[in-house]
Amino acid sequence: MQPGSSNKRVLAVLTHLAIIIALAVSAVPPILSWVSDYRHEQAAVVIEAEINGRIVGQLINTNPDLWVFETLRLEELLARRSDIGNRNEIRSVFGPDNRLIAQSLDELKPPLIAGRAPLFDSGRQVGTIQVQRSLRPAIISALWIFLASSVFGASVFVVIRNLPLRTLRQVFTALAEEKEKAQITLQSIGDAVITTDAQMRIEYLNPIAERLTGWTTAQAFGRAMDDVFKIYNEKSRLPATNPIQECLEKNQIVEMENHTILVRHTDQQEFHIEDSAAPIRRTDGSVLGAVMVFHDVTDRKAAQNRLQHIAFHDTLTGLPNRALFRKKLSKAMIDARFMKKHAGVLFLDLDRFKTINDSLGHAIGDELLVLVAKRLEQCIRESDVICRMGGDEFTAVLNSIDMPDNAGSVASKIVESMAKPFSIQGHELRISTSIGIAVYPRDGEDLDDLLKNADAAMYYAKGQGRNNYQYFHADMSSKAVHDLQMDNALQAALENNEFFLE
Ligand SMILES: Nc1nc2c(ncn2[C@@H]2O[C@H](COP(=O)(O)OP(=O)(O)OP(=O)(O)O)[C@@H](O)[C@H]2O)c(=O)[nH]1
């Protein structure tokens, strides 16, 4: 609720309350005064009628039949009460036929109140006496009281309406300032913030959340959280559980799943996001809603992916490097064991590659390596992988092969494929490769053993005149292979100027 609207509502309630109390304060005293005066006058006229009746009764008793003709005497008797203080009365005597016989001469202003008493002669009613008084003094008195109490009522109205309002205004101002500060904080922070009620209906999005979701607070207000905040698992592409749902169910802070992707509703752009949701509780601990704070980690994720790619790929060819090769082979071995199949490792070394470098230059050598890498990738299944181990050495990891011979088929395809010339900068280059094959688990159950054996088989292939492939077998750890390996290592050391005299 806005402080302004609360203010107005409280003002209206206070105004009504003040009016009711002020009216009560103004009206009750004159009403009480009037009622009391009226009752007093009512009783007084009855008592006066009886007193006057007794006085007139004495005249009737002494002159039973002729009293009705004693008008003067009656008027004198009626006036006598005025001498002892009741001047504001009209006293009238009525005969048997209700005819006016005598009347005191006091003049009264209306409205009048009357009291009557019977006149008896020997127990027989012979007439009536009536006493009237004016109610005007009671009315004037009530009006004066009303005037005085109205002034008091008006003061009460002013006090009731204004004093609490001033305090309330201060409270509302303080609350509004607090809210303003909170709003500014939420608008300024770098994280995206979404708040919902306990039914997961959107209440607020800060500007970052609006940018990332594509919804403004006005558009999203009252909508279901899942409509506005669409998230998926980066790997499975399945909808991810909304952390607000979990946090409301568990009534505790929930961290968002890793690898969460948020899809912006306006343009379907995807953002990698991270963070958490927390319940918003009342002071009694009951849940009022939830707040979710998240931030865009797309750039960080991309940088991480770039670093990861660099760490695990060869910069020249883009192929997986030695580190990734080890991971891939390790997984292939686990899969093969699980599926009771085989995994193959092909170790390739280009033949006489140095000649190309030496004759045409390193740059052409590089281009050739890139083209070789592409051609190698065309020789394998999608589930297999080609890696560059360094220099002109490549490997192929063959996943889940039914029998060792399948590895030979791939090697044969590669040898054939390499036989076709490569065209680089106007040069038609021909190259071949020597391939050594080791098959898991037959040629080794350990990753390093398999690699070592594939390497030995490759040297054996070199020894067999190059441009061929060889399966590993136990004799290959022979001196001939060892000599070839040594020869190669010495050549590399020579090229790299690794020899020195001490
Ligand atoms: N262009 C280029 N050459 C490289 C790169 N890395 C290593 N080399 C060269 O590749 C050559 C590898 O030669 P070796 O495999 O030892 O010998 P080879 O000439 O291929 O002869 P064999 O292997 O015995 O058939 C060396 O001359 C290295 O300097 C590279 O990234 N780019």
XYZ file of C-alpha atoms and ligand atoms in Angstrom:
534
model
C 0.000 0.000 0.000
C 1.235 3.488 -0.833
C 1.861 5.803 2.138
C -0.249 8.475 0.372
C -3.328 6.262 0.179
C -2.849 5.074 3.800
C -2.594 8.674 4.831
C -5.866 9.536 3.118
C -7.626 6.538 4.610
C -6.441 7.344 8.123
C -7.398 10.981 7.601
C -10.920 9.940 6.553
C -11.296 7.609 9.561
C -10.016 10.269 11.934
C -12.312 12.898 10.406
C -15.351 10.627 10.829
C -14.357 9.783 14.374
C -13.767 13.438 15.218
C -17.148 14.418 13.731
C -18.987 11.741 15.735
C -17.272 12.678 18.999
C -17.667 16.426 18.369
C -21.383 15.968 17.616
C -21.814 13.891 20.773
C -19.968 16.475 22.848
C -22.074 19.272 21.311
C -25.468 17.573 21.425
C -25.560 15.511 24.616
C -25.412 18.342 27.222
C -28.260 20.442 25.683
C -30.381 17.317 25.187
C -29.833 16.271 28.810
C -30.555 19.822 29.955
C -33.755 19.970 27.887
C -34.982 16.571 29.066
C -34.284 17.470 32.704
C -35.993 20.908 32.423
C -38.986 19.461 30.600
C -39.488 16.801 33.233
C -39.161 19.388 35.963
C -41.751 21.686 34.333
C -44.038 18.729 33.680
C -43.998 17.735 37.372
C -44.244 21.384 38.470
C -47.429 22.139 36.493
C -49.120 19.018 37.899
C -48.111 19.900 41.510
C -49.117 23.545 41.018
C -52.496 22.443 39.616
C -53.048 20.321 42.736
C -51.982 23.133 45.130
C -54.164 25.658 43.343
C -56.941 23.071 43.268
C -56.792 22.780 47.044
C -56.969 26.563 47.446
C -59.948 26.832 45.076
C -61.459 23.770 46.768
C -61.808 25.736 50.014
C -63.931 28.365 48.192
C -66.064 25.642 46.638
C -66.643 24.028 50.035
C -67.757 27.308 51.655
C -69.961 28.284 48.764
C -70.893 25.015 47.053
C -73.380 26.054 44.387
C -72.491 29.653 43.780
C -68.730 29.476 43.557
C -68.884 29.570 39.777
C -70.153 33.147 39.984
C -67.301 34.298 42.222
C -65.005 35.147 39.357
C -63.214 37.983 41.094
C -62.664 35.965 44.236
C -61.330 33.072 42.160
C -58.963 35.330 40.221
C -57.691 36.738 43.481
C -57.072 33.231 44.791
C -55.308 32.210 41.597
C -53.126 35.322 41.669
C -52.103 34.614 45.231
C -49.636 31.890 44.165
C -47.912 34.445 41.958
C -47.134 36.476 45.026
C -45.121 33.626 46.424
C -42.964 33.209 43.352
C -44.734 31.394 40.560
C -45.447 34.299 38.287
C -44.666 32.465 35.064
C -47.868 30.504 35.055
C -51.360 30.814 33.643
C -53.843 29.316 36.099
C -57.320 28.659 34.780
C -60.467 27.319 36.433
C -63.021 25.474 34.300
C -66.584 24.807 35.370
C -68.605 21.575 35.051
C -69.198 22.077 31.326
C -65.505 22.839 30.861
C -66.363 26.536 30.589
C -63.570 28.945 31.606
C -64.613 30.622 34.815
C -61.489 32.438 36.000
C -57.871 32.868 34.951
C -54.723 34.448 36.400
C -53.467 37.170 34.071
C -49.837 36.188 33.631
C -48.751 36.242 30.014
C -46.588 33.419 28.753
C -44.687 32.881 25.553
C -45.227 29.605 23.737
C -44.604 26.748 23.726
C -46.589 25.941 26.875
C -46.844 22.878 29.047
C -50.029 22.267 31.048
C -50.993 20.312 34.182
C -54.601 19.767 35.328
C -56.265 18.790 38.613
C -60.000 18.106 39.284
C -62.129 20.343 41.566
C -64.482 18.487 43.932
C -67.579 19.485 45.837
C -68.548 16.889 48.459
C -66.641 14.231 46.554
C -68.242 15.192 43.210
C -66.091 16.729 40.457
C -67.460 20.115 39.646
C -64.624 21.538 37.569
C -60.965 21.493 36.581
C -58.030 23.654 37.355
C -55.253 24.006 34.813
C -51.745 25.377 35.303
C -49.631 26.288 32.229
C -46.002 27.224 32.113
C -43.828 28.323 29.256
C -41.091 25.971 28.017
C -39.229 28.877 26.471
C -36.723 29.302 29.353
C -35.841 25.594 29.135
C -35.373 25.931 25.382
C -33.200 29.039 25.770
C -31.147 27.345 28.450
C -30.685 24.268 26.215
C -29.632 26.524 23.340
C -27.042 28.297 25.479
C -25.702 24.947 26.605
C -25.677 23.785 22.974
C -23.732 26.883 22.020
C -21.159 26.338 24.746
C -20.844 22.598 24.079
C -20.560 23.245 20.320
C -17.525 25.405 20.949
C -16.131 22.601 23.096
C -17.134 20.021 20.435
C -15.348 22.005 17.743
C -12.196 22.039 19.868
C -12.513 18.289 20.408
C -12.904 17.838 16.636
C -9.736 19.818 15.928
C -7.723 17.986 18.577
C -8.866 14.488 17.617
C -8.378 15.072 13.943
C -5.035 16.790 14.058
C -2.973 15.478 16.925
C -2.806 11.750 16.001
C -2.527 12.736 12.362
C 0.630 14.660 13.037
C 2.161 11.616 14.694
C 0.894 9.370 11.938
C 2.277 11.739 9.340
C 5.674 11.485 10.974
C 5.424 7.672 10.994
C 4.338 7.587 7.366
C 7.073 9.998 6.357
C 9.647 7.835 8.125
C 8.226 4.723 6.437
C 8.163 6.419 3.049
C 11.794 7.465 3.500
C 12.776 3.932 4.457
C 10.957 2.575 1.420
C 12.593 5.178 -0.785
C 16.031 4.204 0.498
C 15.296 0.505 -0.062
C 14.031 1.266 -3.587
C 17.110 3.322 -4.439
C 19.339 0.551 -3.078
C 17.549 -2.057 -5.174
C 17.685 0.186 -8.244
C 21.404 0.813 -7.823
C 22.851 -2.603 -6.994
C 24.514 -4.623 -9.711
C 22.520 -7.784 -9.005
C 19.088 -8.570 -10.361
C 16.359 -8.749 -7.715
C 12.865 -10.212 -8.001
C 10.368 -10.372 -5.162
C 7.184 -12.438 -5.065
C 4.335 -13.033 -2.665
C 3.862 -16.380 -0.920
C 1.989 -17.702 -3.998
C 4.996 -16.949 -6.227
C 3.294 -14.013 -7.929
C 5.651 -11.263 -9.021
C 5.655 -8.102 -6.945
C 8.843 -6.316 -7.990
C 11.762 -6.477 -10.428
C 14.706 -4.107 -10.168
C 16.140 -2.619 -13.399
C 18.746 -5.386 -13.823
C 16.069 -8.069 -13.387
C 13.885 -6.200 -15.884
C 16.738 -6.184 -18.401
C 17.576 -9.866 -17.943
C 13.986 -11.176 -17.972
C 12.622 -8.742 -20.562
C 9.646 -7.895 -18.291
C 8.984 -4.564 -16.601
C 7.575 -4.573 -13.081
C 4.330 -3.122 -14.406
C 3.978 -5.923 -16.985
C 5.026 -8.695 -14.641
C 3.156 -7.596 -11.511
C 0.819 -10.355 -10.310
C 2.023 -12.883 -12.898
C 3.266 -16.344 -11.960
C 7.014 -16.451 -11.331
C 7.449 -19.285 -13.851
C 5.934 -17.133 -16.634
C 8.428 -14.350 -16.060
C 11.544 -16.219 -14.957
C 12.110 -19.047 -17.432
C 15.192 -21.050 -16.567
C 16.789 -24.158 -18.016
C 19.647 -26.439 -17.207
C 22.546 -25.500 -19.462
C 23.478 -29.112 -20.152
C 20.193 -31.034 -20.252
C 18.170 -28.091 -21.687
C 15.327 -29.205 -19.393
C 13.405 -26.597 -17.358
C 15.201 -25.996 -14.052
C 13.430 -25.895 -10.687
C 12.699 -22.337 -9.703
C 14.673 -21.586 -6.527
C 11.819 -19.448 -5.180
C 9.526 -22.466 -5.294
C 12.063 -24.515 -3.351
C 12.764 -21.737 -0.862
C 9.037 -21.264 -0.176
C 8.538 -25.019 0.214
C 11.499 -25.422 2.554
C 11.195 -21.978 4.145
C 14.951 -21.514 3.876
C 17.598 -19.946 1.643
C 18.143 -21.942 -1.557
C 21.120 -21.664 -3.885
C 20.373 -21.767 -7.568
C 21.354 -24.864 -9.513
C 24.685 -24.642 -11.278
C 24.584 -24.266 -15.047
C 21.312 -22.357 -15.016
C 20.299 -20.441 -18.118
C 17.696 -17.668 -18.084
C 15.854 -17.017 -21.341
C 14.793 -13.413 -21.934
C 11.193 -13.333 -23.045
C 11.507 -10.435 -25.509
C 14.250 -11.837 -27.758
C 14.949 -15.341 -26.364
C 18.530 -14.297 -25.542
C 20.120 -16.643 -23.014
C 22.041 -15.617 -19.897
C 24.047 -17.815 -17.585
C 22.951 -16.863 -14.099
C 23.887 -17.702 -10.548
C 22.547 -17.055 -7.123
C 19.957 -17.692 -4.504
C 16.435 -17.183 -3.195
C 15.393 -16.464 0.369
C 12.008 -16.380 2.087
C 10.692 -13.038 3.374
C 9.205 -13.613 6.819
C 6.907 -11.585 9.043
C 8.004 -10.863 12.609
C 6.013 -13.921 13.744
C 8.039 -16.092 11.326
C 5.231 -16.780 8.826
C 6.206 -16.471 5.164
C 5.182 -13.286 3.394
C 6.919 -14.006 0.083
C 10.388 -14.527 -1.333
C 13.261 -12.554 -2.780
C 15.577 -13.845 -5.443
C 18.945 -12.267 -6.129
C 20.806 -13.343 -9.231
C 23.470 -12.077 -11.576
C 24.522 -12.538 -15.136
C 27.649 -14.685 -15.329
C 27.561 -15.108 -19.104
C 30.842 -13.209 -19.644
C 32.560 -15.024 -16.784
C 31.243 -18.331 -18.088
C 32.483 -17.502 -21.600
C 35.908 -16.547 -20.200
C 35.954 -19.773 -18.202
C 34.982 -21.729 -21.301
C 37.697 -19.950 -23.296
C 40.295 -20.756 -20.654
C 39.051 -24.317 -20.459
C 39.223 -24.585 -24.236
C 42.765 -23.210 -24.275
C 43.782 -25.590 -21.492
C 42.401 -28.588 -23.320
C 42.887 -27.775 -26.996
C 45.730 -27.310 -29.387
C 45.933 -23.703 -30.553
C 47.067 -24.488 -34.104
C 44.543 -27.154 -35.130
C 41.835 -26.659 -32.485
C 41.957 -30.380 -31.730
C 41.860 -31.732 -28.159
C 45.381 -31.710 -26.706
C 47.279 -34.288 -24.696
C 45.451 -33.405 -21.450
C 42.023 -33.821 -23.006
C 43.195 -36.938 -24.814
C 43.903 -38.525 -21.444
C 40.389 -37.672 -20.225
C 38.785 -38.985 -23.402
C 40.780 -42.209 -23.361
C 40.071 -42.716 -19.688
C 36.314 -42.327 -20.341
C 36.513 -44.619 -23.371
C 38.157 -47.294 -21.194
C 35.445 -46.946 -18.515
C 32.670 -47.138 -21.139
C 34.276 -50.158 -22.798
C 34.578 -51.928 -19.448
C 30.964 -51.096 -18.623
C 29.660 -52.243 -22.015
C 32.057 -55.162 -22.239
C 33.496 -53.802 -25.477
C 36.886 -52.487 -26.606
C 38.454 -49.063 -26.872
C 41.121 -48.322 -29.447
C 44.053 -45.915 -29.378
C 45.694 -44.961 -32.672
C 49.036 -43.209 -32.356
C 49.961 -41.359 -35.583
C 53.178 -39.662 -36.584
C 53.482 -37.993 -39.977
C 56.319 -39.373 -42.103
C 59.215 -37.096 -43.021
C 57.304 -34.030 -41.926
C 60.576 -32.315 -41.113
C 61.368 -32.247 -44.839
C 58.285 -30.120 -45.510
C 59.272 -27.695 -42.770
C 62.836 -27.538 -43.949
C 62.016 -27.134 -47.629
C 58.885 -24.959 -47.617
C 59.059 -23.296 -44.241
C 57.340 -23.581 -40.895
C 54.231 -21.652 -42.002
C 53.435 -24.135 -44.739
C 54.173 -26.932 -42.254
C 51.594 -25.345 -39.946
C 48.991 -25.150 -42.681
C 49.630 -28.753 -43.529
C 49.118 -29.759 -39.892
C 45.751 -27.943 -39.885
C 44.626 -29.702 -43.088
C 45.842 -33.050 -41.788
C 43.814 -32.507 -38.607
C 40.670 -31.796 -40.655
C 41.207 -34.824 -42.830
C 41.777 -37.041 -39.819
C 38.488 -35.919 -38.316
C 36.711 -37.020 -41.481
C 38.009 -40.542 -40.995
C 36.365 -41.217 -37.629
C 32.848 -41.575 -36.206
C 31.226 -38.730 -34.308
C 31.681 -40.648 -31.079
C 35.444 -40.917 -31.650
C 37.975 -38.164 -31.200
C 41.230 -36.996 -32.827
C 43.803 -35.292 -30.611
C 47.082 -33.554 -31.338
C 49.778 -34.704 -28.969
C 52.370 -32.179 -30.213
C 54.570 -31.700 -33.286
C 53.365 -34.002 -36.061
C 51.942 -36.538 -33.605
C 48.208 -37.227 -33.419
C 46.053 -39.792 -31.648
C 42.592 -41.164 -32.252
C 40.451 -42.498 -29.413
C 37.975 -45.035 -30.725
C 35.022 -45.511 -28.392
C 33.156 -48.783 -27.850
C 34.494 -50.840 -30.717
C 33.126 -54.349 -31.001
C 36.424 -55.985 -31.902
C 40.085 -54.991 -32.233
C 39.905 -55.278 -36.029
C 37.660 -52.192 -36.146
C 40.652 -50.090 -35.071
C 42.619 -51.423 -38.060
C 39.812 -50.365 -40.399
C 39.985 -46.790 -39.103
C 43.814 -46.806 -39.372
C 43.588 -48.099 -42.924
C 41.097 -45.351 -43.803
C 43.507 -42.760 -42.388
C 46.486 -44.114 -44.285
C 44.424 -44.044 -47.479
C 43.137 -40.566 -46.801
C 46.658 -39.205 -46.207
C 47.786 -40.547 -49.571
C 45.763 -37.874 -51.348
C 47.807 -34.706 -51.961
C 47.311 -31.486 -49.975
C 47.195 -28.219 -51.862
C 48.818 -25.343 -49.933
C 49.764 -21.966 -51.386
C 50.156 -23.406 -54.875
C 52.184 -26.405 -53.669
C 50.876 -29.893 -54.022
C 52.148 -31.702 -50.974
C 52.171 -35.409 -50.386
C 52.573 -36.904 -46.963
C 51.989 -40.210 -45.309
C 51.637 -41.375 -41.761
C 52.687 -44.287 -39.604
C 50.119 -45.550 -37.126
C 50.464 -47.707 -34.040
C 47.327 -49.344 -32.577
C 46.716 -50.508 -29.016
C 43.332 -51.917 -27.973
C 41.885 -51.837 -24.510
C 41.817 -54.141 -22.585
C 43.845 -56.531 -24.697
C 46.997 -54.383 -24.998
C 46.858 -52.790 -21.567
C 44.378 -52.020 -18.846
C 46.191 -48.896 -17.756
C 46.019 -45.647 -19.732
C 49.788 -45.061 -19.781
C 50.467 -48.653 -20.791
C 48.025 -48.373 -23.675
C 49.582 -45.140 -24.859
C 53.101 -46.469 -24.519
C 52.150 -49.580 -26.487
C 50.406 -47.601 -29.240
C 53.558 -45.440 -29.439
C 55.737 -48.548 -29.680
C 53.505 -49.928 -32.450
C 53.820 -46.594 -34.301
C 57.642 -46.836 -34.163
C 57.354 -50.352 -35.359
C 55.291 -49.098 -38.323
C 58.025 -46.507 -39.040
C 60.516 -49.358 -38.977
C 58.362 -51.244 -41.447
C 58.966 -48.536 -44.058
C 56.408 -45.946 -42.885
C 52.969 -45.275 -44.480
C 51.362 -48.231 -42.702
C 49.678 -49.194 -39.462
C 50.619 -51.844 -36.954
C 48.796 -53.452 -34.024
C 50.838 -53.634 -30.862
C 52.301 -56.975 -29.925
C 54.654 -57.993 -27.166
C 57.814 -58.213 -29.368
C 57.573 -54.499 -30.089
C 59.377 -53.596 -26.916
C 62.371 -55.008 -28.709
C 65.681 -53.277 -29.246
C 64.786 -52.246 -32.826
C 61.826 -50.175 -31.631
C 63.865 -48.820 -28.764
C 66.598 -47.740 -31.185
C 64.037 -45.974 -33.373
C 62.564 -44.198 -30.380
C 66.043 -43.155 -29.279
C 66.895 -41.984 -32.800
C 63.788 -39.834 -32.846
C 64.408 -38.375 -29.400
C 68.004 -37.477 -30.351
C 66.817 -35.719 -33.545
C 64.294 -33.696 -31.575
C 66.919 -32.746 -28.983
C 69.268 -31.671 -31.749
C 66.585 -29.473 -33.311
C 65.753 -27.906 -30.013
C 69.418 -27.195 -29.188
C 69.158 -29.310 -26.107
C 72.755 -30.570 -26.288
C 75.544 -28.722 -24.458
C 79.130 -29.348 -23.248
C 80.013 -29.256 -19.574
N 55.374 -26.443 -38.847
C 55.467 -26.993 -37.693
N 56.416 -27.905 -37.431
C 56.462 -28.492 -36.222
C 55.601 -28.155 -35.216
N 55.899 -28.902 -34.128
C 56.948 -29.662 -34.456
N 57.318 -29.440 -35.755
C 58.334 -30.053 -36.530
O 57.852 -31.312 -36.953
C 59.012 -32.119 -37.214
C 58.794 -33.492 -36.640
O 59.749 -34.306 -37.151
P 59.891 -35.796 -36.689
O 58.558 -36.432 -36.492
O 60.803 -35.845 -35.558
O 60.538 -36.377 -37.962
P 59.941 -36.559 -39.357
O 60.595 -35.605 -40.287
O 58.470 -36.430 -39.339
O 60.364 -37.978 -39.706
P 59.761 -39.297 -39.159
O 58.851 -38.986 -38.045
O 60.933 -40.110 -38.722
O 59.074 -39.893 -40.309
C 60.197 -31.422 -36.609
O 60.953 -30.836 -37.606
C 59.584 -30.310 -35.765
O 60.367 -29.142 -35.695
C 54.609 -27.170 -35.490
O 53.788 -26.815 -34.677
N 54.582 -26.635 -36.729
